Short mmCIF file of C-alpha atoms and ligand atoms in Angstrom, two decimals:
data_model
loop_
_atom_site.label_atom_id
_atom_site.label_comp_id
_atom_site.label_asym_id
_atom_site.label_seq_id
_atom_site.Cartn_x
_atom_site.Cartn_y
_atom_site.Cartn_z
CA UNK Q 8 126.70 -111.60 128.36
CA UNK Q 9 124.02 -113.33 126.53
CA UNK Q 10 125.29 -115.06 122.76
CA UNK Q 11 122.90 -113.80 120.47
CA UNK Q 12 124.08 -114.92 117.50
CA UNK Q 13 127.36 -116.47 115.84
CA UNK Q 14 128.40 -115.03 112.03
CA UNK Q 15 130.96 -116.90 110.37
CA UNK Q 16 132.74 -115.21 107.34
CA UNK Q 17 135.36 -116.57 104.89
CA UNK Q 18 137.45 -114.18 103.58
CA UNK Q 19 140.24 -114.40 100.89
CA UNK Q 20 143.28 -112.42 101.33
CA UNK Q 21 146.14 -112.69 98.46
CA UNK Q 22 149.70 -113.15 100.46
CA UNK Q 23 151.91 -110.24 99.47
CA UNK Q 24 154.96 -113.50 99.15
CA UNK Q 25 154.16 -116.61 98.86
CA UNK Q 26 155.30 -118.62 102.24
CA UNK Q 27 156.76 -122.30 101.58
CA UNK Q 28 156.93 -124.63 104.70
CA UNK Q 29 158.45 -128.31 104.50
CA UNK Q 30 154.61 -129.26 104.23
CA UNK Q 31 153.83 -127.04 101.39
CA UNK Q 32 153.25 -123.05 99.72
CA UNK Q 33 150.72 -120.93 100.22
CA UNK Q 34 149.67 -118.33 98.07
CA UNK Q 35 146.62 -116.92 99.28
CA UNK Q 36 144.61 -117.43 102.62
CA UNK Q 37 141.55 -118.44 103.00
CA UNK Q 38 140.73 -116.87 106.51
CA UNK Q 39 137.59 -117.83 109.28
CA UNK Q 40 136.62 -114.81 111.04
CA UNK Q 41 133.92 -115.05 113.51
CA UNK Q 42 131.84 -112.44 115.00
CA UNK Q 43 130.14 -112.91 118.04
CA UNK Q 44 126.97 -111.05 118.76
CA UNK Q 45 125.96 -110.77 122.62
CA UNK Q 46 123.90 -108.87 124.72
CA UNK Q 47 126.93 -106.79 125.45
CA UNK Q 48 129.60 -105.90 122.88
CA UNK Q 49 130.60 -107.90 119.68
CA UNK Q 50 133.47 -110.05 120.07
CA UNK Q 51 135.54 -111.10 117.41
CA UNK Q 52 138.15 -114.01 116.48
CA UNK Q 53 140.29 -115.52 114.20
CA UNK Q 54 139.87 -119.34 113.09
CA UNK Q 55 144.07 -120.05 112.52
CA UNK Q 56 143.63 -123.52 110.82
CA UNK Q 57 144.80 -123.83 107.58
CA UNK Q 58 143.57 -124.51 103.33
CA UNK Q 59 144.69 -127.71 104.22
CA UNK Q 60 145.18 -130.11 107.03
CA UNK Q 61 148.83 -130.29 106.19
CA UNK Q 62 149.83 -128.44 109.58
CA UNK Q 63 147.10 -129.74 111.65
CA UNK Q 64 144.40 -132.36 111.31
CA UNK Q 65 142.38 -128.74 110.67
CA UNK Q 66 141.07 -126.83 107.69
CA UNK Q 67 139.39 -123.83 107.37
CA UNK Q 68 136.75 -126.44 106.35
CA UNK Q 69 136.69 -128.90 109.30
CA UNK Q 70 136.68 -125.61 111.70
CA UNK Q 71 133.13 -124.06 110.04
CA UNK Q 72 131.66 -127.50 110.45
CA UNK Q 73 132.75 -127.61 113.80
CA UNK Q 74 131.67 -124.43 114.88
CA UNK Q 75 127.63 -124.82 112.96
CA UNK Q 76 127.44 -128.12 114.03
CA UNK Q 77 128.72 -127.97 117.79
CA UNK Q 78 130.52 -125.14 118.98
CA UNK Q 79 128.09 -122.36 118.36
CA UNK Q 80 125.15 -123.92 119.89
CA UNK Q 81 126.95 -125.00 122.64
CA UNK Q 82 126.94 -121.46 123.13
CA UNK Q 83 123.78 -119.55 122.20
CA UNK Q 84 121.22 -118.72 123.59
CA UNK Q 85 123.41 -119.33 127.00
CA UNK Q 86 124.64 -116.15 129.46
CA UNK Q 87 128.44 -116.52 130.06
CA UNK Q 88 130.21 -114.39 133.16
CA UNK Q 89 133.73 -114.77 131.75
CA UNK Q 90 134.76 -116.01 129.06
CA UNK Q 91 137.63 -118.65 130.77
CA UNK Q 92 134.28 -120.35 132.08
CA UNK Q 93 133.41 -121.61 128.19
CA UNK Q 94 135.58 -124.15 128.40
CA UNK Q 95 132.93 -126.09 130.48
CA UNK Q 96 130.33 -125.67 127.69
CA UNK Q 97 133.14 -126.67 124.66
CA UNK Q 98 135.09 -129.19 126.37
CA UNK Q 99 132.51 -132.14 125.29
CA UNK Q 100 133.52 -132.30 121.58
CA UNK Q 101 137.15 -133.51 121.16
CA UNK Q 102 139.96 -131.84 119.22
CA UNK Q 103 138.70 -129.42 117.02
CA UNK Q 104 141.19 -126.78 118.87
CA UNK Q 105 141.31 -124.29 116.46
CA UNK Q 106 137.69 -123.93 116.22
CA UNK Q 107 137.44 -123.74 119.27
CA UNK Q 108 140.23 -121.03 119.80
CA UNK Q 109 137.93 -118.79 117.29
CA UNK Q 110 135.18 -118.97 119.32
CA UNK Q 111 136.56 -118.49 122.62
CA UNK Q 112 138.91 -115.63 121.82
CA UNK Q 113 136.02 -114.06 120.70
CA UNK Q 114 134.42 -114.10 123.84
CA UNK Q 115 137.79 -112.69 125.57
CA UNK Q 116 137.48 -110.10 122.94
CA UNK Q 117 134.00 -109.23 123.84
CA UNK Q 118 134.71 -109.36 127.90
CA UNK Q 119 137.20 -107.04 127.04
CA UNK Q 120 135.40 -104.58 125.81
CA UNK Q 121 132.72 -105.39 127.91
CA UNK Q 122 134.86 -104.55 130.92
CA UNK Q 123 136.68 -101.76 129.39
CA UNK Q 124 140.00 -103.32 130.00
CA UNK Q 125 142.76 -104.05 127.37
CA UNK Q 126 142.60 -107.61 126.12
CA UNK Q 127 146.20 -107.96 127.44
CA UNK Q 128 145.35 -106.69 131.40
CA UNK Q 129 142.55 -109.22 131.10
CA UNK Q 130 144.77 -111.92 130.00
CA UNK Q 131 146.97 -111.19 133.04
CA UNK Q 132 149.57 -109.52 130.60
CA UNK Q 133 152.36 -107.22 131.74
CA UNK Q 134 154.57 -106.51 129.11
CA UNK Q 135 154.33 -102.98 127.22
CA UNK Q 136 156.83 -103.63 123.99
CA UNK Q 137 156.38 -107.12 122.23
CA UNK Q 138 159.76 -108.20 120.68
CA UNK Q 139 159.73 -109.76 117.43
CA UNK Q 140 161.31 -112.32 114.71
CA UNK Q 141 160.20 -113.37 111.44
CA UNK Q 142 159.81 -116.65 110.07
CA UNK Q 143 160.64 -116.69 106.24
CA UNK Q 144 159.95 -119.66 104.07
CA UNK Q 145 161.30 -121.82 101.57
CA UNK Q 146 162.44 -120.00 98.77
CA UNK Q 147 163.31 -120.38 95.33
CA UNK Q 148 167.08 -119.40 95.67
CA UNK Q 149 169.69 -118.94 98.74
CA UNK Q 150 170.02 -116.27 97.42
CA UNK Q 151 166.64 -115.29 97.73
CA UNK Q 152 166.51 -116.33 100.67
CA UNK Q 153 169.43 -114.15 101.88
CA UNK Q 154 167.84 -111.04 100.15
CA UNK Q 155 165.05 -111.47 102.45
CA UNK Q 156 167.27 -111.91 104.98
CA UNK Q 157 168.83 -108.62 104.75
CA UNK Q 158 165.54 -106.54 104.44
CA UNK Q 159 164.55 -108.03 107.82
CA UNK Q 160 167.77 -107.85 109.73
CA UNK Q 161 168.09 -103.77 108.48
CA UNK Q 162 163.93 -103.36 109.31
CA UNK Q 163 165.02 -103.90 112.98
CA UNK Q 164 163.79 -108.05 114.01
CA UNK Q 165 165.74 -109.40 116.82
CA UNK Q 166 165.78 -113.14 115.38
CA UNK Q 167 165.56 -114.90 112.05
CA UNK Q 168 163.85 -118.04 111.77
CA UNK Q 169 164.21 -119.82 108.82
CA UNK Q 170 162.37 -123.01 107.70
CA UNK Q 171 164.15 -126.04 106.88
CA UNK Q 172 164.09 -129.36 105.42
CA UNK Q 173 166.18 -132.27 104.09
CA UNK Q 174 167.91 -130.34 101.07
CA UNK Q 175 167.39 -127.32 102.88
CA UNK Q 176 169.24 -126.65 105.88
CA UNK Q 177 173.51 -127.33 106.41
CA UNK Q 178 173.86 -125.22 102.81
CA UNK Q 179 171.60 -122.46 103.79
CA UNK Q 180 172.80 -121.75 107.38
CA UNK Q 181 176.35 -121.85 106.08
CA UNK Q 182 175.76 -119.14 103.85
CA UNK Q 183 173.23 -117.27 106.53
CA UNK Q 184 176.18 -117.57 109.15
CA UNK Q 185 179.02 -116.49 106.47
CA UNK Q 186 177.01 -113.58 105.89
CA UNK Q 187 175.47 -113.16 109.76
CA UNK Q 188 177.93 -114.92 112.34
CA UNK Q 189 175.88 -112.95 114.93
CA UNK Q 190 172.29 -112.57 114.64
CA UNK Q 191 169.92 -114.59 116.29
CA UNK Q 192 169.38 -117.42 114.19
CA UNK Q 193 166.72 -120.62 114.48
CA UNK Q 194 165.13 -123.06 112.00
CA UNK Q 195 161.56 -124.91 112.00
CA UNK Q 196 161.62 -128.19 109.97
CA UNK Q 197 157.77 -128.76 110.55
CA UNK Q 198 158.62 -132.56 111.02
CA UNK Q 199 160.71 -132.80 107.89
CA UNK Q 200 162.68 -135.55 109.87
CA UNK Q 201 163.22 -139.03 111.30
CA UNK Q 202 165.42 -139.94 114.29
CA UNK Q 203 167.21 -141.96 112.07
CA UNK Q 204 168.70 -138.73 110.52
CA UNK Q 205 169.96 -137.93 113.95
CA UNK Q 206 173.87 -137.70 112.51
CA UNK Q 207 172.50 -135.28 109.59
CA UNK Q 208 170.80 -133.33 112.60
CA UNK Q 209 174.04 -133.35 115.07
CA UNK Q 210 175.26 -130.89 112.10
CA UNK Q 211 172.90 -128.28 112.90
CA UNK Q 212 174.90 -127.64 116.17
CA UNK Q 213 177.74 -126.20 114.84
CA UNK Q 214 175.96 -123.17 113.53
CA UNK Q 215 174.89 -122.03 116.65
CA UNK Q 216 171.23 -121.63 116.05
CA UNK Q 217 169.36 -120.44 119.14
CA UNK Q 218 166.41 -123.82 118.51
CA UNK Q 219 165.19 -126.09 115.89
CA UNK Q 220 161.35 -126.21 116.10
CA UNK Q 221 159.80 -129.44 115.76
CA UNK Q 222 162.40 -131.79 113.73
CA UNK Q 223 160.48 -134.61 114.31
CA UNK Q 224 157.05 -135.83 113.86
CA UNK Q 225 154.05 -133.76 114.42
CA UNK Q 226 152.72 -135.98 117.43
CA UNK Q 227 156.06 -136.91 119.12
CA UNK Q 228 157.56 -136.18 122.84
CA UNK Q 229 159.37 -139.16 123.52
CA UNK Q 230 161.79 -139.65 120.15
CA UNK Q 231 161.94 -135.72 120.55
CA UNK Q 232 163.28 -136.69 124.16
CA UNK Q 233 165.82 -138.61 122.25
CA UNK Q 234 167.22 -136.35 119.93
CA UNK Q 235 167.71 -133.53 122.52
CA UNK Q 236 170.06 -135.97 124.55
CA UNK Q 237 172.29 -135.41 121.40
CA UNK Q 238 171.74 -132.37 120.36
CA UNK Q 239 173.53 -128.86 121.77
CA UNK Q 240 170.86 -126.69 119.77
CA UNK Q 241 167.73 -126.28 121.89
CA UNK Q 242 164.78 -128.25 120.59
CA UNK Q 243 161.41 -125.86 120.68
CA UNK Q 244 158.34 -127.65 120.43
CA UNK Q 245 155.21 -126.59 118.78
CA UNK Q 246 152.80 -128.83 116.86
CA UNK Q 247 153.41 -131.38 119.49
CA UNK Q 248 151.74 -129.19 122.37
CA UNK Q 249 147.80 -129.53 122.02
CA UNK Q 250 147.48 -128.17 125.57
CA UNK Q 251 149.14 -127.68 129.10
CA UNK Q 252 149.37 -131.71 129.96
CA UNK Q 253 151.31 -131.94 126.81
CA UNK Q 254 153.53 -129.12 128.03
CA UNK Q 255 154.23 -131.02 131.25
CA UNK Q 256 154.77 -133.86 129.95
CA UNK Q 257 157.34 -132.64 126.82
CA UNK Q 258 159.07 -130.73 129.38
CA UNK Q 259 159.87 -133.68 132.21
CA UNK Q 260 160.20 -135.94 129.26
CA UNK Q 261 163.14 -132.91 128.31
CA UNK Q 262 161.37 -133.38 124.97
CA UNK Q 263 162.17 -129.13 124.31
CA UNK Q 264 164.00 -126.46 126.12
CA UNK Q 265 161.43 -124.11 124.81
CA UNK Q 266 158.01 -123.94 123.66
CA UNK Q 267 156.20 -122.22 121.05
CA UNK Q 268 152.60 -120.94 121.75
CA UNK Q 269 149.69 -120.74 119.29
CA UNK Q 270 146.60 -119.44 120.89
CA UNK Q 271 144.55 -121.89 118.17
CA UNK Q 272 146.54 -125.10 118.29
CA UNK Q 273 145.84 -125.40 122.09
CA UNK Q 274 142.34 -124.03 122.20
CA UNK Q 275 142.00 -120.67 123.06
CA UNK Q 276 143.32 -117.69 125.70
CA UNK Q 277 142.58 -119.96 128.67
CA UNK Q 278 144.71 -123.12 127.61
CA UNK Q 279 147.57 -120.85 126.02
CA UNK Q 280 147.38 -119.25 129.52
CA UNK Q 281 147.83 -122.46 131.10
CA UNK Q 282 151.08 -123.57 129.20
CA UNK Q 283 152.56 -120.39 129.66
CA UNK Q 284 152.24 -120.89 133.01
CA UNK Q 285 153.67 -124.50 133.04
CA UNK Q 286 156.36 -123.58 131.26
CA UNK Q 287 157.24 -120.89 133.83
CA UNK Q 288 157.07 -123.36 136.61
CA UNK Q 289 159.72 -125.14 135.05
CA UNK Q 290 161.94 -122.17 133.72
CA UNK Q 291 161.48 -122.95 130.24
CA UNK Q 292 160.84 -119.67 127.86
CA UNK Q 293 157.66 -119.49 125.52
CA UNK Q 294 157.46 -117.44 122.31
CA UNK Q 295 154.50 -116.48 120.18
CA UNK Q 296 154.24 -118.56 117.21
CA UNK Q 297 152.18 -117.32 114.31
CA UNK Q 298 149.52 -118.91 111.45
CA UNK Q 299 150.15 -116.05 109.18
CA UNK Q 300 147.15 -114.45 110.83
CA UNK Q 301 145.22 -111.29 109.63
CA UNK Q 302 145.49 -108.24 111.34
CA UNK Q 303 142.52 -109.89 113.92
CA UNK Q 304 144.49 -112.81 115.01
CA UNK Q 305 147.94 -111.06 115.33
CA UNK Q 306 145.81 -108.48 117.88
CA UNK Q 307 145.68 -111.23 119.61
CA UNK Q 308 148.50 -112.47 119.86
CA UNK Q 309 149.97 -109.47 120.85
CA UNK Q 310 147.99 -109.31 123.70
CA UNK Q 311 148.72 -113.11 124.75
CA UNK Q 312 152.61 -111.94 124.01
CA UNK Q 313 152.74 -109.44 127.13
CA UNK Q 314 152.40 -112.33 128.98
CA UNK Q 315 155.57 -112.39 131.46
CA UNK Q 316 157.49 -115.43 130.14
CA UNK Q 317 157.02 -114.42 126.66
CA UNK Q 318 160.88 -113.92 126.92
CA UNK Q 319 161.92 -114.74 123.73
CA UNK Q 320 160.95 -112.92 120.06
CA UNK Q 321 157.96 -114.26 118.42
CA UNK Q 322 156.49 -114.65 115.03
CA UNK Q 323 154.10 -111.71 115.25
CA UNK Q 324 155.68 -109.25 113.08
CA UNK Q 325 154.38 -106.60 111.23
CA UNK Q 326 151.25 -106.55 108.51
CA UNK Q 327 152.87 -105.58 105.86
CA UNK Q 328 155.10 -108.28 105.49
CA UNK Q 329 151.83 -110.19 105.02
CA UNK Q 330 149.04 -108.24 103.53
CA UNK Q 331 148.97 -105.19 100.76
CA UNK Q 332 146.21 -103.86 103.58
CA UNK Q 333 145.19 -105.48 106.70
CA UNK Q 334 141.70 -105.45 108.28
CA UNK Q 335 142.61 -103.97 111.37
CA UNK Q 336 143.26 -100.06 111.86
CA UNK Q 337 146.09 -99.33 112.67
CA UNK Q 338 148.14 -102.08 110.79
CA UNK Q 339 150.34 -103.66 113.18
CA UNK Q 340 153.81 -102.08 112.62
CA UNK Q 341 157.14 -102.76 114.08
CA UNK Q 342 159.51 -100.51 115.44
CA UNK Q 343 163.33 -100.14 113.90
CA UNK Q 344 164.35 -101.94 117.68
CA UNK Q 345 162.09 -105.00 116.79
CA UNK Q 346 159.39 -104.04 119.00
CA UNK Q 347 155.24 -103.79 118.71
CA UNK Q 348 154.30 -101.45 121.13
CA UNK Q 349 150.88 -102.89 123.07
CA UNK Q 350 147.89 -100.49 122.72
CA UNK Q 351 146.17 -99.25 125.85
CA UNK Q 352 142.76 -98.77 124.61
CA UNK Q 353 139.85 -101.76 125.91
CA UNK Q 354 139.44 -104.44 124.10
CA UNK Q 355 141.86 -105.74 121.24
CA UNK Q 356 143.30 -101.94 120.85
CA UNK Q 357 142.93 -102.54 116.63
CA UNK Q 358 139.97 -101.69 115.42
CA UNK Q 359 138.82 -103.91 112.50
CA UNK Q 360 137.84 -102.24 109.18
CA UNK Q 361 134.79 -103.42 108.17
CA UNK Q 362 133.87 -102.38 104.65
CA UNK Q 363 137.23 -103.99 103.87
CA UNK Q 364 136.10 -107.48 105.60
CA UNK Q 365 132.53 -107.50 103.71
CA UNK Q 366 134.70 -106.85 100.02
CA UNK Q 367 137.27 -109.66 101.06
CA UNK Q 368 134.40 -112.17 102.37
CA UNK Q 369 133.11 -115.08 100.22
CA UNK Q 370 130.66 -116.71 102.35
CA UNK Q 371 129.16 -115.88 105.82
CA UNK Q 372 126.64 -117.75 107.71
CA UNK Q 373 124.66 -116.60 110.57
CA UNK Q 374 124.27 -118.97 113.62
CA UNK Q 375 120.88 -118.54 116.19
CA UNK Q 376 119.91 -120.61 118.30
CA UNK Q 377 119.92 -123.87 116.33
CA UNK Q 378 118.49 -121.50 113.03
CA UNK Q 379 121.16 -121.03 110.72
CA UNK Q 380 120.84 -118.69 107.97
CA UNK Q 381 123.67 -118.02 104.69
CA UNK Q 382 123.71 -114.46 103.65
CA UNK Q 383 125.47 -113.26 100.69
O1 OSB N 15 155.34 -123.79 111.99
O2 OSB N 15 155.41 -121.83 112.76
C1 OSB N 15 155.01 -122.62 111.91
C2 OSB N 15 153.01 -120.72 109.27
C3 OSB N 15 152.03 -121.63 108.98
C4 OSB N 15 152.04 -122.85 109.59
C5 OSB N 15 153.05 -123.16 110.52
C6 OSB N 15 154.02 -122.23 110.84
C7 OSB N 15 154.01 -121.02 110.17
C8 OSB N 15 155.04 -119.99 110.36
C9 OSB N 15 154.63 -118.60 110.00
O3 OSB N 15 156.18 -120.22 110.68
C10 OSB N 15 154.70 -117.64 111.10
C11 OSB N 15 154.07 -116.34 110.68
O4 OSB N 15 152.86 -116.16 110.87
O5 OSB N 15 154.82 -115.50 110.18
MG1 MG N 16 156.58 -124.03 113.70
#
């Protein structure tokens, strides 16, 4: 495959709920969607940084300057076999992983088609039924909150995650477990706390929550280390792993007893690949994490999901939960079991809609060979 061209598009997509992390609330996305344009078929993918760098050191912002400045012509011009072999051509420029994630899922998504093969089989994948959880954010009132609650426990999803923070948390899963002794229960505190709340966070055991992702700070294995030595509840890592030396290392640290896996925060298919398969060395289960992704990221994660030690539910759940319409066709939906079944079809196995994406984009920028030009 030959890259012909790279076209970067913003496009603004109104959340159907606001979703309220211990960082912050988002309203409305502002989404990077790159299209690759090759010799062979187009390949697409989904930039999962954030408005802000409240999650990440990335933005939506830092990403499109990334991919003009370096990323893209790094790339055209060039002819690529596979698209596991672009890491050689990206790997100069530092950080920058969910840029780089865009691109290079887009050239899986273009091999893919290329090759006829489901994005999934490429990937190595196995798995034909995806099961799912939700994550549901801050919200205004518990019992709000447990509203929400019940709509996703009755629509089928085979764990509740709930995020947390100081203020946030014994209350909340008191009244969760008075209501649901059972279910399937975890929390993500997106760092909301120090070691030195390690009492406060001995508490969480007794409700019998299946992890607590990522208590402590964003960049941290060995306090992490720490607080699992005292904790019952499973500690799941996932801003902390950038890659699959990071998994290693959180893992013999016993940093987490489980690990979260966003295709963007560790750089694409190939890296995601390569902590999955770390953490399988070492028996410790991976989930799919999600950036409330369009319809074009959660495609892919579905296919990285049918990975085999994707044992646990993710975060991919259905589009509607997100998005009044989604740009894919179909919209992913999930079954009353809490399962996405995996298309068949080559390539992503969603096609994208694309009158929808030129009404919902706000700027696009077309990338060739060094020549940039803004359209629209
Ligand atoms: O920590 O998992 C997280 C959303 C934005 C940033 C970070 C996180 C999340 C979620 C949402 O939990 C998962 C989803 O896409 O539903
Ligand atoms: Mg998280």
């Amino acid at each position: 495959m030959r890259i012909e061209a790279v076209t970067l598009r913003e496009i603004r997509m109104p959340l159907v709920h606001f979703f309220e992390t211990s960082f912050g609330r988002t309203t409305e996305r502002r989404i990077l969607v790159l299209t690759l344009h090759t010799s062979g078929p187009e390949g697409w993918g989904e930039c999962v940084a954030g408005e802000d760098p409240f999650y990440s050191e990335e933005s939506i912002d830092t990403a499109w300057y990334a991919i003009e400045r370096y990323l893209a012509p790094a790339l055209l011009g060039r002819t690529i076999e596979k698209a596991a072999d672009s890491s050689a051509l990206l790997g100069k420029i530092r950080g920058h992983r969910m840029a780089k994630g865009a691109v290079e899922n887009a050239l899986w998504d273009a091999e893919a088609q290329e090759k006829q093969l489901p994005l999934w089989q490429l990937l190595g994948g196995s798995q034909r039924e995806i099961p799912c959880g939700v994550s549901i954010g801050i919200q205004n009132s518990v019992e709000q909150l447990l509203e929400k609650i019940e709509t996703e426990v009755n629509a089928g999803y085979r764990r509740i995650k709930v995020k947390c923070k100081p203020g946030w948390d014994l209350d909340v899963f008191a009244r969760i477990r008075e209501r649901w002794p059972d279910i399937l229960l975890s929390c993500d505190a997106n760092s909301a706390y120090t070691l030195e709340q390690v009492d406060h966070l001995k508490k969480f055991d007794q409700f019998g929550l299946l992890m607590i992702e990522q208590p402590l700070w964003n960049d941290d294995f060995y306090f992490h280390a720490q607080l699992q030595r005292q904790l019952k509840t499973s500690i799941c890592l996932d801003e902390s792993i950038h890659g699959r030396r990071d998994a290693r290392a959180a893992i013999e640290l016993g940093a987490c007893r489980i690990v979260n896996i966003k295709v963007g925060r560790v750089g694409g298919f190939s890296e995601a690949v390569a902590v999955h398969n770390v953490a399988r060395q070492s028996n410790i289960p991976v989930w799919c994490g999600g950036m409330l992704e369009s319809g074009l990221g959660r495609s892919h994660n579905i296919a990285l999901s049918t990975l085999p030690n994707f044992t646990l539910p993710g975060d991919v759940s259905a589009s509607k939960r997100y998005w009044k319409e989604d740009i894919i066709e179909p919209a992913v939906e999930v079954s009353s079991q809490g399962f996405i079944s995996v298309p068949d079809t080559a390539g992503r196995g969603f096609a994208l809609k694309s009158d929808l994406i030129e009404k919902l984009t706000v700027r696009k920028q077309t990338l060739r060979g060094g020549v940039s030009s803004a359209a629209d």
